[in-house]
Amino acid sequence: NHTVLVSRSGGERVIADSGSPIRDSEGKVIGVVLVFRDITERRLAEEALKRVSRQNELILDAAGEGIFGLDLNGNHTFVNPAAAKMLGYEPDELIGKHSHSTWHHTKTDGTPYPEQECPIYSAFKDSAVHHREDEVFWKKDHTSFNVTYTSTPIIDNEKLVGAVVTFRDITEHRLAEEALRKSEEEYRSLFEESKDVVFISTPEGRFIDINKAGVELFGYSSKKELIEADIEKNLYVHLGYRKELLKILDEQGYVKDYELLMKNIKGDILIVLETATAFRDETGCLTLYRGILRNITHQRKLEQQLMQAQKMEAVGQLAGGIAHDFNNFLTAIIGYGSMLQMGMEKDNPLTPHVQQILSSAERAANLTKQLLIFSRQQIIDPRPVRINEIIFAIEKLLSRLIGEDIELKLTLSPGNPTIRADICQIEQVLMNLATNARDAMPNGGKLMIKTESVVMDDKFMMTCGCGKEGQYVVVTVSDTGEGMDEKTRERIFEPFFTTKEVGKGTGLGLAIIYGIVKQHNGCINVYSEPGEGTSFRIYLPLIEDKVEDRIVSGQPDAIGGTETVLLTEDDSEVRQMVSGLLADFGYTVIEAVDGEDAVEKFREHKDNIHLVILDVIMPKKNGKEAYREVALMKPGIKVIFESGYPADVIRRKGIIEEGVEFISKPFAPSELLKTIRKVLQQ
Ligand code: ADP
Ligand code: MG
C-alpha cells in the first residue's frame, strides 16, 4: 500500500506501508506491526525515467530524419515513424527484420551490396561512426532513393550492443543540386563560349577570370598566364589610360562602349570597346569590375580605309575636274603658241618669248597630265606583260637615278609572273618610288625591289581595302632610309602632300602611283616607322595570258597632207587653233561644233572626207555615237578620237575601243600631225 502523508514541513511524502499482525501464543491477534518506508526518492527517479523515455519517444516520433536501432545481428530494435514512412513500411513490419537485406541490398549502380561491405554494419566491427552521402536505400515497392546516413555504435557498460542509424532522403536535394550545377554550367558556357571577351578584374589590375576569347585576343598561351599579367602594364598601350577609365567607372558605376587602345602579347595594337560595371562591398569600397571587351580593330581599319578611299576619290575628282578644264586652255595656248612660232622668222627677236610660253605651257600640261593620272582619268594601254621584264629593263635607269651611294638589289620571282599593265605607267611607278627612296637616303643605303606571286584571301584584301581575292604579284620596294611617322604616312598619297622643301618635291609622286595602281585594279600599302626605313607593297592581279611581243613601229615624220578632214570640237578656241594648224599643213578642214553637227556635215560632204576627228565627249551626240552614224554612211572611214576627259570613264562606257586611235589633250601639234598621217596611211 502507498500512502501519501503530509510532513510537518508541508512537503508530501510517499510512504509504502506494510503491516503484519502480532499474535499471542494462541494465535490471537493482539496487535499490528506497521512498517513505514519513505519511497519518495525512488518514485521520483522512476517518474523521471518514464518521462525521459516518453520524451525520447516523442523526439523519435517527431524527427524528420529516419532513426532506427540495430542489434548486433543487424536486426531492427526500433524504427521511428519517419524511417518507416520513407522506406514504405509500417514500423512494426520492420522490427526484428534484418536491415541490410531489407533495404540496403543493392548499390546505386544496381549491383548487389555485399553485407560485409556495409558501412552501417562496420560500426559493429570498429565501434566507430560511419557516414555516407552517396548511397541509396530500397523501399518496399522496390524503388530506391538517395540517402545520407550515419551509423553510430551503441556502447552500454563498455560493451557494444548495437547501432543507431539516422538517415535522410536527399533526392530533392540531389535534384536541386543537379539543377544548380546545370544552370551554373550554362552560365559558365555562356561566359566561356562568348565570342566577346568576358572578364572579372580587380581594381589593382589583375583578372580574376577571363574567357577563352580573352586569352585568344591577347594572344596568351593560357588563361593562367593571362591572369598573371598586369593589366595596365601588359595590356594597355598608354600608361594612365586605365586610371582614366577607372575614374569614370568609379564616378558613374559603369562604362558603355568605352574605346580603348590595348595590345596583345606581341605588342600589336588592338582597338577595343569596353562595357563594364563596378562592384562595391558593404562599405562602398570597389572590389571588382565585370565586363566585356569587343575587338573592333578590323572594323576600324576598314572604316579608315573606306574614309581614305573616299578622301582620295574626292580629291581625285576635284583634281581631275580642274585638270580637265585646264587642259582645254592649254590646248589653245600650245596650239596658238606653236602657230605663232611656226609663222615667225628664225631671227625674230620675239622667238625666245614664244618658246618660253610654249615650254611653260608644256610644263603645265605635264602637271595636269599627272593630275589626270592620279584621278585615273588617263587612258592606259594595258597588255599582258612580265613584271620582271619591266623592272629588269629599267634597272640601269633606276641605278643612275638613285646614285652611287645607294645599292640597288633586285629579287625577282622565279615564276616570271604576267600581269595586265601599261608598261609606261609601271615604269613611272618604279621611278617615282626610287626617287622617293633616294630622297630618304641622303647618306646612302639600300634599295630593294622584290617580286613574288601570292594568293590573297578575301580577308586580307578586305583589310587592305581593295580588290578581290585571288592571285597577285606583289612588288615590294623597300629602302633603308629615314622612314616616316604615322602623321606623314596617312597623307602621303594625297596630291601635293610633301615634306620636302619648296622646289624639291611636288607631292605628286605617290599620288600618281596611287592612281596608276588603282587603275590596274591593284592596291598599295606602306609600312614605315621613323628611322626604320620604308617599304611599299604593290599588289597587281596576276593573269594567265601569253605575253605579246612588243611592236615597235617606226614613227612617221611630222608632215602635212592634202586630204579633207572633218574636225569636231566644241571648244571654239581649240577648234580654230587645230583647224588653222591643219590648214597650214595643206589639209582641207571642215569644222563641226558638236556630234550632231558632225553627222550633218559628214552627210553633206561624205564623198570628200578622208578622216574624222572627234572629241570623245561633246554636247548633243558624243564621239562614239557620231562615229557610229558616220561609219554607217561610209564604212571604213578613218577616225581619231581626242579628249582631255576622264579616260577610264570613257573606256568603261565603251565609248572608244582598244585599237582605235586616240590622242589626249593637250597634244603637241607635231603629235597630232603624226597621228593623222599614221591613220591616213593605214
Ligand atoms: P614628293 O616626293 O614630291 O614629296 P611624293 O608623293 O612622292 O611627293 O611623296 C610624299 C611624301 O611622302 C614625301 O614628301 C615624304 O615625306 C614621304 N615619302 C615618300 N616616300 C618615302 C620614303 N621612301 N621614305 C620616307 N618618306 C617617304
Ligand atoms: Mg616623290
mmCIF file of N, CA, C and O and ligand atoms in Angstrom, residues 432-433 435-441 477-479 481-484 488 491-500 504-513 526 528 533-536, ligand 1:
data_model
loop_
_atom_site.group_PDB
_atom_site.id
_atom_site.type_symbol
_atom_site.label_atom_id
_atom_site.label_comp_id
_atom_site.label_asym_id
_atom_site.label_seq_id
_atom_site.Cartn_x
_atom_site.Cartn_y
_atom_site.Cartn_z
ATOM 1 N N ASN A 432 59.144 56.733 -109.601
ATOM 2 C CA ASN A 432 58.718 57.606 -108.503
ATOM 3 C C ASN A 432 59.121 57.028 -107.151
ATOM 4 O O ASN A 432 59.566 57.757 -106.254
ATOM 5 N N LEU A 433 58.946 55.727 -107.001
ATOM 6 C CA LEU A 433 59.321 55.093 -105.733
ATOM 7 C C LEU A 433 60.826 55.201 -105.497
ATOM 8 O O LEU A 433 61.278 55.486 -104.387
ATOM 9 N N THR A 435 62.826 57.451 -106.695
ATOM 10 C CA THR A 435 63.168 58.852 -106.411
ATOM 11 C C THR A 435 62.928 59.174 -104.934
ATOM 12 O O THR A 435 63.770 59.782 -104.265
ATOM 13 N N ASN A 436 61.786 58.742 -104.426
ATOM 14 C CA ASN A 436 61.490 58.966 -103.013
ATOM 15 C C ASN A 436 62.497 58.271 -102.111
ATOM 16 O O ASN A 436 62.922 58.830 -101.104
ATOM 17 N N ALA A 437 62.843 57.055 -102.475
ATOM 18 C CA ALA A 437 63.793 56.292 -101.665
ATOM 19 C C ALA A 437 65.139 57.026 -101.639
ATOM 20 O O ALA A 437 65.775 57.146 -100.591
ATOM 21 N N ARG A 438 65.529 57.515 -102.794
ATOM 22 C CA ARG A 438 66.788 58.268 -102.861
ATOM 23 C C ARG A 438 66.729 59.481 -101.930
ATOM 24 O O ARG A 438 67.641 59.728 -101.146
ATOM 25 N N ASP A 439 65.625 60.208 -101.972
ATOM 26 C CA ASP A 439 65.495 61.390 -101.118
ATOM 27 C C ASP A 439 65.508 61.032 -99.637
ATOM 28 O O ASP A 439 65.885 61.847 -98.790
ATOM 29 N N ALA A 440 65.055 59.811 -99.320
ATOM 30 C CA ALA A 440 65.009 59.386 -97.920
ATOM 31 C C ALA A 440 66.355 58.850 -97.442
ATOM 32 O O ALA A 440 66.532 58.575 -96.256
ATOM 33 N N MET A 441 67.302 58.672 -98.381
ATOM 34 C CA MET A 441 68.611 58.131 -98.004
ATOM 35 C C MET A 441 69.727 59.064 -98.466
ATOM 36 O O MET A 441 70.546 58.692 -99.312
ATOM 37 N N VAL A 477 58.962 47.447 -102.714
ATOM 38 C CA VAL A 477 60.078 48.373 -102.902
ATOM 39 C C VAL A 477 60.437 48.916 -101.524
ATOM 40 O O VAL A 477 59.655 49.635 -100.908
ATOM 41 N N SER A 478 61.600 48.501 -101.007
ATOM 42 C CA SER A 478 61.975 48.928 -99.654
ATOM 43 C C SER A 478 63.284 49.684 -99.673
ATOM 44 O O SER A 478 64.159 49.434 -100.495
ATOM 45 N N ASP A 479 63.369 50.607 -98.732
ATOM 46 C CA ASP A 479 64.628 51.320 -98.584
ATOM 47 C C ASP A 479 65.059 51.300 -97.128
ATOM 48 O O ASP A 479 64.295 50.916 -96.248
ATOM 49 N N GLY A 481 66.009 54.000 -95.553
ATOM 50 C CA GLY A 481 66.069 55.436 -95.286
ATOM 51 C C GLY A 481 65.455 55.863 -93.968
ATOM 52 O O GLY A 481 65.250 55.051 -93.063
ATOM 53 N N GLU A 482 65.114 57.150 -93.923
ATOM 54 C CA GLU A 482 64.701 57.743 -92.652
ATOM 55 C C GLU A 482 63.303 57.317 -92.183
ATOM 56 O O GLU A 482 62.943 57.523 -91.035
ATOM 57 N N GLY A 483 62.516 56.735 -93.070
ATOM 58 C CA GLY A 483 61.177 56.295 -92.689
ATOM 59 C C GLY A 483 60.260 57.465 -92.433
ATOM 60 O O GLY A 483 60.598 58.615 -92.717
ATOM 61 N N MET A 484 59.080 57.164 -91.902
ATOM 62 C CA MET A 484 58.149 58.266 -91.620
ATOM 63 C C MET A 484 57.238 57.916 -90.453
ATOM 64 O O MET A 484 57.051 56.756 -90.116
ATOM 65 N N THR A 488 52.625 61.454 -91.262
ATOM 66 C CA THR A 488 53.061 61.544 -92.649
ATOM 67 C C THR A 488 52.456 60.399 -93.462
ATOM 68 O O THR A 488 51.922 60.608 -94.548
ATOM 69 N N ARG A 491 49.114 60.627 -95.038
ATOM 70 C CA ARG A 491 48.797 61.607 -96.085
ATOM 71 C C ARG A 491 49.614 61.479 -97.363
ATOM 72 O O ARG A 491 49.378 62.233 -98.312
ATOM 73 N N ILE A 492 50.548 60.539 -97.363
ATOM 74 C CA ILE A 492 51.495 60.527 -98.484
ATOM 75 C C ILE A 492 50.867 60.395 -99.866
ATOM 76 O O ILE A 492 51.434 60.843 -100.838
ATOM 77 N N PHE A 493 49.689 59.753 -99.947
ATOM 78 C CA PHE A 493 49.105 59.555 -101.276
ATOM 79 C C PHE A 493 48.304 60.760 -101.768
ATOM 80 O O PHE A 493 47.832 60.782 -102.892
ATOM 81 N N GLU A 494 48.146 61.748 -100.914
ATOM 82 C CA GLU A 494 47.405 62.937 -101.336
ATOM 83 C C GLU A 494 48.239 63.740 -102.324
ATOM 84 O O GLU A 494 49.431 63.919 -102.120
ATOM 85 N N PRO A 495 47.585 64.243 -103.389
ATOM 86 C CA PRO A 495 48.350 65.077 -104.308
ATOM 87 C C PRO A 495 48.809 66.346 -103.577
ATOM 88 O O PRO A 495 48.089 66.867 -102.733
ATOM 89 N N PHE A 496 49.987 66.757 -103.886
ATOM 90 C CA PHE A 496 50.608 67.975 -103.343
ATOM 91 C C PHE A 496 51.020 67.852 -101.886
ATOM 92 O O PHE A 496 51.439 68.819 -101.278
ATOM 93 N N PHE A 497 50.898 66.643 -101.322
ATOM 94 C CA PHE A 497 51.428 66.497 -99.968
ATOM 95 C C PHE A 497 52.916 66.180 -100.072
ATOM 96 O O PHE A 497 53.324 65.202 -100.690
ATOM 97 N N THR A 498 53.706 67.013 -99.479
ATOM 98 C CA THR A 498 55.146 66.776 -99.495
ATOM 99 C C THR A 498 55.742 67.280 -98.197
ATOM 100 O O THR A 498 55.224 68.212 -97.587
ATOM 101 N N THR A 499 56.821 66.613 -97.751
ATOM 102 C CA THR A 499 57.526 67.103 -96.566
ATOM 103 C C THR A 499 58.842 67.735 -97.014
ATOM 104 O O THR A 499 59.676 68.098 -96.219
ATOM 105 N N LYS A 500 58.984 67.801 -98.337
ATOM 106 C CA LYS A 500 60.244 68.315 -98.869
ATOM 107 C C LYS A 500 60.161 69.827 -99.054
ATOM 108 O O LYS A 500 59.078 70.380 -99.219
ATOM 109 N N LYS A 504 61.776 71.195 -104.186
ATOM 110 C CA LYS A 504 62.343 69.843 -104.182
ATOM 111 C C LYS A 504 61.289 68.774 -104.451
ATOM 112 O O LYS A 504 61.542 67.800 -105.132
ATOM 113 N N GLY A 505 60.121 68.992 -103.835
ATOM 114 C CA GLY A 505 59.074 67.982 -104.032
ATOM 115 C C GLY A 505 57.797 68.617 -104.512
ATOM 116 O O GLY A 505 57.481 69.752 -104.171
ATOM 117 N N THR A 506 57.062 67.883 -105.346
ATOM 118 C CA THR A 506 55.777 68.394 -105.818
ATOM 119 C C THR A 506 54.632 67.749 -105.036
ATOM 120 O O THR A 506 53.504 68.228 -105.072
ATOM 121 N N GLY A 507 54.939 66.624 -104.391
ATOM 122 C CA GLY A 507 53.886 65.908 -103.684
ATOM 123 C C GLY A 507 52.971 65.153 -104.622
ATOM 124 O O GLY A 507 51.880 64.734 -104.237
ATOM 125 N N LEU A 508 53.436 64.957 -105.860
ATOM 126 C CA LEU A 508 52.584 64.247 -106.822
ATOM 127 C C LEU A 508 53.031 62.814 -107.076
ATOM 128 O O LEU A 508 52.279 62.004 -107.604
ATOM 129 N N GLY A 509 54.268 62.512 -106.656
ATOM 130 C CA GLY A 509 54.841 61.189 -106.959
ATOM 131 C C GLY A 509 53.952 60.042 -106.519
ATOM 132 O O GLY A 509 53.558 59.181 -107.315
ATOM 133 N N LEU A 510 53.617 60.047 -105.239
ATOM 134 C CA LEU A 510 52.832 58.926 -104.721
ATOM 135 C C LEU A 510 51.367 59.010 -105.140
ATOM 136 O O LEU A 510 50.699 57.991 -105.266
ATOM 137 N N ALA A 511 50.887 60.236 -105.358
ATOM 138 C CA ALA A 511 49.509 60.388 -105.831
ATOM 139 C C ALA A 511 49.372 59.706 -107.189
ATOM 140 O O ALA A 511 48.400 58.992 -107.453
ATOM 141 N N ILE A 512 50.375 59.900 -108.031
ATOM 142 C CA ILE A 512 50.357 59.266 -109.351
ATOM 143 C C ILE A 512 50.426 57.752 -109.226
ATOM 144 O O ILE A 512 49.691 57.016 -109.876
ATOM 145 N N ILE A 513 51.328 57.300 -108.341
ATOM 146 C CA ILE A 513 51.455 55.858 -108.119
ATOM 147 C C ILE A 513 50.109 55.285 -107.687
ATOM 148 O O ILE A 513 49.653 54.260 -108.194
ATOM 149 N N VAL A 526 51.774 50.831 -97.376
ATOM 150 C CA VAL A 526 53.095 51.287 -96.959
ATOM 151 C C VAL A 526 53.344 50.828 -95.538
ATOM 152 O O VAL A 526 52.441 50.826 -94.702
ATOM 153 N N SER A 528 56.111 51.666 -92.588
ATOM 154 C CA SER A 528 57.253 52.519 -92.296
ATOM 155 C C SER A 528 57.195 53.017 -90.862
ATOM 156 O O SER A 528 56.123 53.235 -90.313
ATOM 157 N N GLY A 533 63.286 52.804 -92.042
ATOM 158 C CA GLY A 533 63.148 52.547 -93.468
ATOM 159 C C GLY A 533 61.687 52.476 -93.873
ATOM 160 O O GLY A 533 60.789 52.604 -93.045
ATOM 161 N N THR A 534 61.493 52.283 -95.166
ATOM 162 C CA THR A 534 60.134 52.291 -95.700
ATOM 163 C C THR A 534 59.980 51.149 -96.673
ATOM 164 O O THR A 534 60.925 50.788 -97.378
ATOM 165 N N SER A 535 58.802 50.605 -96.696
ATOM 166 C CA SER A 535 58.545 49.508 -97.598
ATOM 167 C C SER A 535 57.166 49.689 -98.224
ATOM 168 O O SER A 535 56.175 49.770 -97.528
ATOM 169 N N PHE A 536 57.156 49.808 -99.541
ATOM 170 C CA PHE A 536 55.876 49.895 -100.252
ATOM 171 C C PHE A 536 55.585 48.526 -100.841
ATOM 172 O O PHE A 536 56.474 47.874 -101.378
HETATM 173 P P1 ADP B 1 57.379 64.298 -103.025
HETATM 174 O O1 ADP B 1 58.383 63.239 -103.246
HETATM 175 O O2 ADP B 1 57.331 65.272 -104.129
HETATM 176 O O3 ADP B 1 57.438 64.937 -101.683
HETATM 177 P P2 ADP B 1 55.579 62.101 -103.000
HETATM 178 O O4 ADP B 1 54.124 61.982 -103.235
HETATM 179 O O5 ADP B 1 56.454 61.280 -103.854
HETATM 180 O O6 ADP B 1 55.936 63.617 -103.091
HETATM 181 O O7 ADP B 1 55.855 61.749 -101.501
HETATM 182 C C1 ADP B 1 55.136 62.403 -100.483
HETATM 183 C C2 ADP B 1 55.862 62.349 -99.166
HETATM 184 O O8 ADP B 1 55.908 61.008 -98.699
HETATM 185 C C3 ADP B 1 57.297 62.778 -99.197
HETATM 186 O O9 ADP B 1 57.418 64.169 -99.104
HETATM 187 C C4 ADP B 1 57.865 62.065 -97.978
HETATM 188 O O10 ADP B 1 57.575 62.787 -96.806
HETATM 189 C C5 ADP B 1 57.078 60.795 -97.933
HETATM 190 N N1 ADP B 1 57.814 59.657 -98.502
HETATM 191 C C6 ADP B 1 57.564 59.076 -99.693
HETATM 192 N N2 ADP B 1 58.397 58.038 -99.903
HETATM 193 C C7 ADP B 1 59.188 57.964 -98.826
HETATM 194 C C8 ADP B 1 60.269 57.085 -98.438
HETATM 195 N N3 ADP B 1 60.696 56.099 -99.234
HETATM 196 N N4 ADP B 1 60.842 57.302 -97.235
HETATM 197 C C9 ADP B 1 60.421 58.289 -96.438
HETATM 198 N N5 ADP B 1 59.415 59.127 -96.735
HETATM 199 C C10 ADP B 1 58.806 58.987 -97.923
#
